[in-house]
Amino acid sequence: MMTSFKSCLVIFSSLLLFSINFLYAQSESEIENRVRTLANQLRCPTCQSQSVKDSDAGLSLNMKIKIRDLIQKGQSDAEVLDYFVKRYGEWILRSPPKSGFNLLLWIMPGIIMLIATLVLLRSLKQKSRTVDAIGKPSLSKAEDLEISRRFNNVFKNK
Amino acid sequence: MKKSNIYFLLGIGIVLMIFIVFIYGIYFASNPRDIPSSQIGKKAFEIHTVTFDGQPITLRQYLGKPIILNFWASWCATCWKEAHILEAAHQEYTPQGAVFIGIAINDEREASLRFIKKYNKTYILAPDDKTGNISLDYGVTAVPETFLIDKKGVIQNKILGAIHDDIIDQFLSKELKL
């Protein structure tokens, strides 16, 4: 009786330990994923054209530690980004926020590309129309046949 | 010139312009040195640290005095260049009411102490914490970086790179009404 109780206790403790370990590892990997995602959205302050995630500069490493720290304190992704925006300005974000004047930055390239494509298409269409006009036969089929017949007669007579 | 050709050239021009702006944005417009600090005109963040000689310091204790807050590191070559400028300015202006604070960032304590000894730095010198909270609070992008904080605790200017004595003179003359 005592032996089976001890076995049960060992199994229960092992399962409990395993569950705790599993949950801890899962939450750790979740935090790590969030750190990576947020670090990818922030610009390395020391380097050029590099994200905090891809940079090994001292300040970028500090920023990664800070992101983890803020997440562990229960801050949302928006709050973490806001922390850095308050200190570095919007420049620290790799993508400008989609609101206010910045919205124009997001929309304008699309509008400009659309206009440019339309202008290009229109000009190409006009060009092809010009080619058609030149390439169009100005004589009728009967006239064409008549010319061929006359040419043939000229060569035959020679 | 034909109308169709004008449209064609206009289209090519717009596409080329977008391409140039795109390349400029990626490779040339992202230099932190070209971006003005968002902290100028704002209240300076509070500092909580302990100096290399064990004295706890905060900015609050210096309210009413202009502060020269410099971020440095022993491994930074430009910091060697400006070391004597800051020390000389400290010798001249601290007796008149200015405060000079140097925060070492991303540096080994021993290396910082060697640097302090080598350049005979005698003003308030402290390390940043392990996370670099002070430098992050001030939006530091590189060392050396110097913040000029007025008597009300508002950041008036930020200098990226070695500081020149004329900048310190100009700021402190105004603040101390010399």
Short mmCIF file of C-alpha atoms in Angstrom, two decimals:
data_model
loop_
_atom_site.label_atom_id
_atom_site.label_comp_id
_atom_site.label_asym_id
_atom_site.label_seq_id
_atom_site.Cartn_x
_atom_site.Cartn_y
_atom_site.Cartn_z
CA MET A 1 0.00 0.00 0.00
CA MET A 2 2.77 2.36 1.08
CA THR A 3 4.88 1.49 -1.97
CA SER A 4 2.05 2.21 -4.40
CA PHE A 5 1.36 5.54 -2.65
CA LYS A 6 5.03 6.45 -2.98
CA SER A 7 4.98 5.51 -6.69
CA CYS A 8 1.90 7.64 -7.24
CA LEU A 9 3.54 10.55 -5.48
CA VAL A 10 6.69 10.24 -7.61
CA ILE A 11 4.61 10.09 -10.82
CA PHE A 12 2.45 13.05 -9.75
CA SER A 13 5.51 15.14 -8.79
CA SER A 14 7.21 14.30 -12.09
CA LEU A 15 4.11 15.28 -14.08
CA LEU A 16 3.75 18.52 -12.12
CA LEU A 17 7.40 19.37 -12.67
CA PHE A 18 7.11 18.55 -16.37
CA SER A 19 3.99 20.75 -16.72
CA ILE A 20 5.61 23.68 -14.95
CA ASN A 21 8.69 23.32 -17.15
CA PHE A 22 6.57 23.08 -20.29
CA LEU A 23 4.49 26.13 -19.41
CA TYR A 24 7.60 28.13 -18.51
CA ALA A 25 9.32 27.18 -21.78
CA GLN A 26 6.20 28.10 -23.73
CA SER A 27 5.85 31.52 -22.09
CA GLU A 28 9.59 32.11 -22.59
CA SER A 29 9.37 31.33 -26.30
CA GLU A 30 6.29 33.59 -26.57
CA ILE A 31 8.22 36.44 -24.94
CA GLU A 32 11.20 35.76 -27.20
CA ASN A 33 8.95 35.90 -30.27
CA ARG A 34 7.48 39.23 -29.15
CA VAL A 35 10.95 40.63 -28.45
CA ARG A 36 12.07 39.61 -31.95
CA THR A 37 8.95 41.05 -33.62
CA LEU A 38 9.18 44.37 -31.76
CA ALA A 39 12.96 44.62 -32.25
CA ASN A 40 12.34 44.16 -35.98
CA GLN A 41 10.01 47.17 -35.96
CA LEU A 42 12.62 49.43 -34.37
CA ARG A 43 15.53 51.10 -36.11
CA CYS A 44 19.02 50.59 -34.71
CA PRO A 45 19.94 54.06 -33.36
CA THR A 46 23.67 53.64 -33.98
CA CYS A 47 23.71 51.98 -37.38
CA GLN A 48 22.12 52.86 -40.71
CA SER A 49 19.36 50.87 -42.42
CA GLN A 50 19.35 48.10 -39.83
CA SER A 51 16.76 46.95 -37.36
CA VAL A 52 17.43 46.55 -33.64
CA LYS A 53 16.81 42.82 -34.17
CA ASP A 54 19.62 42.49 -36.72
CA SER A 55 22.07 44.76 -34.93
CA ASP A 56 24.69 43.80 -32.36
CA ALA A 57 25.54 47.40 -31.45
CA GLY A 58 25.64 48.09 -27.71
CA LEU A 59 22.59 50.37 -27.78
CA SER A 60 20.60 47.83 -29.80
CA LEU A 61 21.44 45.12 -27.29
CA ASN A 62 20.26 47.45 -24.50
CA MET A 63 17.05 48.07 -26.43
CA LYS A 64 16.42 44.32 -26.74
CA ILE A 65 16.89 43.92 -22.98
CA LYS A 66 14.53 46.86 -22.40
CA ILE A 67 11.87 45.39 -24.72
CA ARG A 68 12.02 42.09 -22.81
CA ASP A 69 11.87 43.98 -19.53
CA LEU A 70 8.78 45.97 -20.60
CA ILE A 71 7.03 42.83 -21.88
CA GLN A 72 7.70 41.06 -18.59
CA LYS A 73 6.17 44.06 -16.82
CA GLY A 74 2.99 43.34 -18.77
CA GLN A 75 3.16 46.13 -21.36
CA SER A 76 1.42 45.69 -24.72
CA ASP A 77 3.30 45.85 -28.04
CA ALA A 78 1.92 49.37 -28.67
CA GLU A 79 3.09 50.52 -25.22
CA VAL A 80 6.59 49.10 -25.82
CA LEU A 81 6.88 50.91 -29.17
CA ASP A 82 5.51 54.08 -27.58
CA TYR A 83 8.25 53.89 -24.93
CA PHE A 84 10.90 54.21 -27.65
CA VAL A 85 8.96 56.78 -29.71
CA LYS A 86 8.75 59.04 -26.64
CA ARG A 87 12.51 58.94 -26.27
CA TYR A 88 13.77 58.79 -29.86
CA GLY A 89 10.88 60.23 -31.83
CA GLU A 90 8.92 58.54 -34.64
CA TRP A 91 12.19 58.14 -36.51
CA ILE A 92 12.93 55.06 -34.38
CA LEU A 93 10.04 53.18 -36.03
CA ARG A 94 11.04 51.45 -39.26
CA SER A 95 7.54 51.96 -40.67
CA PRO A 96 5.86 55.31 -40.08
CA PRO A 97 2.51 54.98 -38.23
CA LYS A 98 -0.54 54.78 -40.49
CA SER A 99 -2.27 57.87 -39.13
CA GLY A 100 -2.35 61.66 -39.60
CA PHE A 101 0.15 63.12 -42.04
CA ASN A 102 2.01 59.78 -42.17
CA LEU A 103 -1.03 58.24 -43.83
CA LEU A 104 -0.14 60.34 -46.87
CA LEU A 105 3.28 58.65 -46.96
CA TRP A 106 1.58 55.27 -47.18
CA ILE A 107 -0.99 56.30 -49.81
CA MET A 108 1.10 58.61 -52.02
CA PRO A 109 3.48 56.01 -53.54
CA GLY A 110 0.46 53.91 -54.60
CA ILE A 111 -1.31 56.92 -56.11
CA ILE A 112 1.84 58.08 -57.90
CA MET A 113 2.50 54.56 -59.23
CA LEU A 114 -1.09 54.33 -60.46
CA ILE A 115 -0.90 57.70 -62.22
CA ALA A 116 2.48 56.79 -63.73
CA THR A 117 1.15 53.43 -64.97
CA LEU A 118 -1.94 55.08 -66.49
CA VAL A 119 0.19 57.71 -68.21
CA LEU A 120 2.53 55.03 -69.56
CA LEU A 121 -0.35 52.85 -70.78
CA ARG A 122 -2.00 55.81 -72.46
CA SER A 123 1.19 56.83 -74.23
CA LEU A 124 1.86 53.23 -75.36
CA LYS A 125 -1.69 52.96 -76.69
CA GLN A 126 -1.27 56.20 -78.62
CA LYS A 127 2.03 54.95 -80.04
CA SER A 128 0.43 51.71 -81.24
CA ARG A 129 -2.42 53.73 -82.82
CA THR A 130 0.17 55.78 -84.73
CA VAL A 131 1.85 52.59 -86.03
CA ASP A 132 -1.56 51.25 -87.11
CA ALA A 133 -2.31 54.41 -89.05
CA ILE A 134 0.99 54.20 -90.93
CA GLY A 135 0.84 50.44 -91.39
CA LYS A 136 -2.78 50.44 -92.64
CA PRO A 137 -2.96 49.62 -96.40
CA SER A 138 -4.14 52.69 -98.29
CA LEU A 139 -5.16 50.68 -101.43
CA SER A 140 -8.06 48.32 -101.80
CA LYS A 141 -7.54 44.62 -102.51
CA ALA A 142 -8.65 45.05 -106.13
CA GLU A 143 -6.21 47.94 -106.62
CA ASP A 144 -3.44 45.83 -105.10
CA LEU A 145 -4.22 42.97 -107.47
CA GLU A 146 -4.29 45.38 -110.43
CA ILE A 147 -0.83 46.73 -109.53
CA SER A 148 0.54 43.19 -109.22
CA ARG A 149 -0.96 42.22 -112.55
CA ARG A 150 0.60 45.28 -114.25
CA PHE A 151 4.00 44.59 -112.70
CA ASN A 152 3.83 41.02 -113.93
CA ASN A 153 2.94 42.23 -117.43
CA VAL A 154 5.92 44.60 -117.47
CA PHE A 155 8.32 41.76 -116.52
CA LYS A 156 6.67 39.39 -119.03
CA ASN A 157 7.11 41.94 -121.86
CA LYS A 158 10.82 42.27 -121.04
CA MET B 1 7.37 67.17 -79.43
CA LYS B 2 4.39 64.83 -79.87
CA LYS B 3 1.78 64.62 -77.10
CA SER B 4 2.34 60.85 -76.72
CA ASN B 5 6.07 61.37 -76.24
CA ILE B 6 5.40 63.96 -73.53
CA TYR B 7 3.17 61.49 -71.68
CA PHE B 8 5.78 58.77 -72.06
CA LEU B 9 8.59 60.96 -70.71
CA LEU B 10 6.33 62.17 -67.87
CA GLY B 11 5.61 58.55 -66.85
CA ILE B 12 9.27 57.58 -67.00
CA GLY B 13 10.15 60.71 -64.98
CA ILE B 14 7.64 59.90 -62.21
CA VAL B 15 8.81 56.28 -61.95
CA LEU B 16 12.45 57.43 -61.86
CA MET B 17 11.65 60.00 -59.18
CA ILE B 18 10.01 57.36 -56.96
CA PHE B 19 13.00 55.09 -57.46
CA ILE B 20 15.44 57.86 -56.48
CA VAL B 21 13.40 58.78 -53.37
CA PHE B 22 13.23 55.08 -52.45
CA ILE B 23 17.02 54.61 -52.74
CA TYR B 24 17.64 57.90 -50.88
CA GLY B 25 15.29 56.81 -48.08
CA ILE B 26 16.97 53.46 -47.67
CA TYR B 27 20.62 54.41 -47.93
CA PHE B 28 21.03 58.10 -47.27
CA ALA B 29 18.19 59.49 -45.16
CA SER B 30 18.53 57.12 -42.22
CA ASN B 31 21.68 58.50 -40.66
CA PRO B 32 20.87 59.19 -36.99
CA ARG B 33 23.17 62.23 -37.17
CA ASP B 34 20.78 63.89 -39.60
CA ILE B 35 17.74 63.42 -37.37
CA PRO B 36 17.08 66.17 -34.82
CA SER B 37 16.53 65.01 -31.25
CA SER B 38 12.88 64.77 -30.27
CA GLN B 39 13.86 65.71 -26.72
CA ILE B 40 14.86 69.32 -27.34
CA GLY B 41 12.47 71.65 -25.54
CA LYS B 42 11.24 68.87 -23.28
CA LYS B 43 11.81 68.30 -19.58
CA ALA B 44 14.94 66.21 -19.00
CA PHE B 45 14.35 62.69 -17.73
CA GLU B 46 15.27 62.06 -14.13
CA ILE B 47 18.49 60.18 -13.49
CA HIS B 48 19.08 57.70 -10.70
CA THR B 49 22.60 56.39 -10.52
CA VAL B 50 25.60 56.09 -8.25
CA THR B 51 28.87 57.80 -9.19
CA PHE B 52 32.11 55.87 -9.61
CA ASP B 53 33.09 57.08 -6.14
CA GLY B 54 29.84 55.83 -4.57
CA GLN B 55 27.67 58.99 -4.38
CA PRO B 56 24.01 58.58 -5.39
CA ILE B 57 22.93 61.32 -7.81
CA THR B 58 19.69 62.58 -9.35
CA LEU B 59 19.04 65.55 -11.62
CA ARG B 60 16.51 66.93 -9.17
CA GLN B 61 19.24 67.79 -6.72
CA TYR B 62 20.73 70.20 -9.30
CA LEU B 63 17.48 71.97 -10.22
CA GLY B 64 18.13 75.69 -10.66
CA LYS B 65 21.57 75.05 -12.17
CA PRO B 66 22.44 74.57 -15.83
CA ILE B 67 23.63 71.03 -16.52
CA ILE B 68 26.00 69.67 -19.14
CA LEU B 69 25.08 66.00 -19.41
CA ASN B 70 27.61 64.05 -21.43
CA PHE B 71 27.38 60.39 -22.51
CA TRP B 72 30.75 58.76 -23.11
CA ALA B 73 32.64 55.48 -23.20
CA SER B 74 36.29 54.58 -22.73
CA TRP B 75 36.35 52.75 -26.09
CA CYS B 76 35.13 55.80 -28.02
CA ALA B 77 37.95 57.66 -29.80
CA THR B 78 35.99 60.92 -30.08
CA CYS B 79 35.47 60.86 -26.30
CA TRP B 80 39.26 61.01 -25.87
CA LYS B 81 39.29 64.16 -28.02
CA GLU B 82 36.63 65.97 -26.02
CA ALA B 83 37.79 64.77 -22.56
CA HIS B 84 40.06 67.76 -21.93
CA ILE B 85 37.44 70.23 -23.26
CA LEU B 86 34.83 69.03 -20.75
CA GLU B 87 37.30 68.96 -17.89
CA ALA B 88 38.53 72.49 -18.68
CA ALA B 89 34.94 73.77 -18.92
CA HIS B 90 34.12 72.10 -15.62
CA GLN B 91 37.09 73.80 -13.96
CA GLU B 92 35.92 77.16 -15.31
CA TYR B 93 32.14 76.98 -14.88
CA THR B 94 31.41 74.68 -11.92
CA PRO B 95 32.56 77.33 -9.40
CA GLN B 96 30.12 79.72 -11.10
CA GLY B 97 27.13 77.41 -10.64
CA ALA B 98 27.12 74.98 -13.59
CA VAL B 99 26.96 71.20 -13.21
CA PHE B 100 28.90 68.72 -15.36
CA ILE B 101 27.76 65.09 -15.38
CA GLY B 102 29.33 62.29 -17.42
CA ILE B 103 27.49 58.98 -17.88
CA ALA B 104 29.56 56.05 -19.17
CA ILE B 105 27.53 53.74 -21.37
CA ASN B 106 28.18 50.19 -22.56
CA ASP B 107 31.52 50.25 -20.82
CA GLU B 108 33.48 48.05 -18.44
CA ARG B 109 33.78 49.66 -15.04
CA GLU B 110 37.55 49.13 -14.90
CA ALA B 111 38.02 50.64 -18.37
CA SER B 112 35.93 53.67 -17.38
CA LEU B 113 38.02 54.17 -14.25
CA ARG B 114 41.25 53.97 -16.28
CA PHE B 115 39.85 56.57 -18.70
CA ILE B 116 38.88 58.90 -15.83
CA LYS B 117 42.37 58.60 -14.36
CA LYS B 118 44.15 59.06 -17.70
CA TYR B 119 42.31 62.29 -18.53
CA ASN B 120 42.13 63.59 -14.94
CA LYS B 121 38.36 63.94 -15.10
CA THR B 122 37.10 65.41 -11.85
CA TYR B 123 33.43 66.26 -12.48
CA ILE B 124 30.46 64.01 -11.61
CA LEU B 125 31.03 60.69 -13.35
CA ALA B 126 28.78 57.66 -13.15
CA PRO B 127 28.05 54.50 -15.11
CA ASP B 128 24.72 53.83 -16.77
CA ASP B 129 22.87 50.80 -15.38
CA LYS B 130 23.10 47.35 -16.97
CA THR B 131 20.07 47.91 -19.21
CA GLY B 132 21.34 51.36 -20.18
CA ASN B 133 18.16 53.01 -18.92
CA ILE B 134 19.65 56.50 -18.71
CA SER B 135 20.96 56.48 -22.29
CA LEU B 136 17.68 55.00 -23.54
CA ASP B 137 15.71 57.67 -21.69
CA TYR B 138 17.73 60.36 -23.43
CA GLY B 139 17.44 58.69 -26.83
CA VAL B 140 21.20 58.42 -27.17
CA THR B 141 22.24 57.24 -30.64
CA ALA B 142 26.03 57.14 -30.24
CA VAL B 143 28.84 58.37 -28.02
CA PRO B 144 29.82 61.04 -27.32
CA GLU B 145 26.53 62.85 -27.04
CA THR B 146 25.99 65.92 -24.89
CA PHE B 147 22.75 67.45 -23.64
CA LEU B 148 22.56 71.07 -22.54
CA ILE B 149 19.92 71.35 -19.82
CA ASP B 150 18.80 74.76 -18.60
CA LYS B 151 18.11 75.87 -15.01
CA LYS B 152 14.47 74.77 -15.30
CA GLY B 153 15.51 71.25 -16.26
CA VAL B 154 14.54 71.64 -19.94
CA ILE B 155 16.81 70.22 -22.67
CA GLN B 156 17.97 73.15 -24.80
CA ASN B 157 20.30 71.37 -27.19
CA LYS B 158 21.91 68.07 -28.04
CA ILE B 159 25.36 67.76 -29.55
CA LEU B 160 26.25 64.58 -31.35
CA GLY B 161 30.01 64.00 -31.57
CA ALA B 162 32.79 65.86 -29.81
CA ILE B 163 31.62 69.02 -28.08
CA HIS B 164 33.42 72.31 -28.72
CA ASP B 165 34.22 74.76 -25.95
CA ASP B 166 32.44 77.63 -27.76
CA ILE B 167 29.12 75.73 -27.55
CA ILE B 168 29.57 75.30 -23.79
CA ASP B 169 30.68 78.94 -23.40
CA GLN B 170 27.68 80.24 -25.33
CA PHE B 171 25.16 78.12 -23.40
CA LEU B 172 26.60 78.72 -19.93
CA SER B 173 27.19 82.44 -20.48
CA LYS B 174 23.49 82.76 -21.23
CA GLU B 175 22.35 80.52 -18.39
CA LEU B 176 24.70 81.96 -15.79
CA LYS B 177 24.27 85.52 -17.16
CA LEU B 178 28.00 86.09 -17.31
#
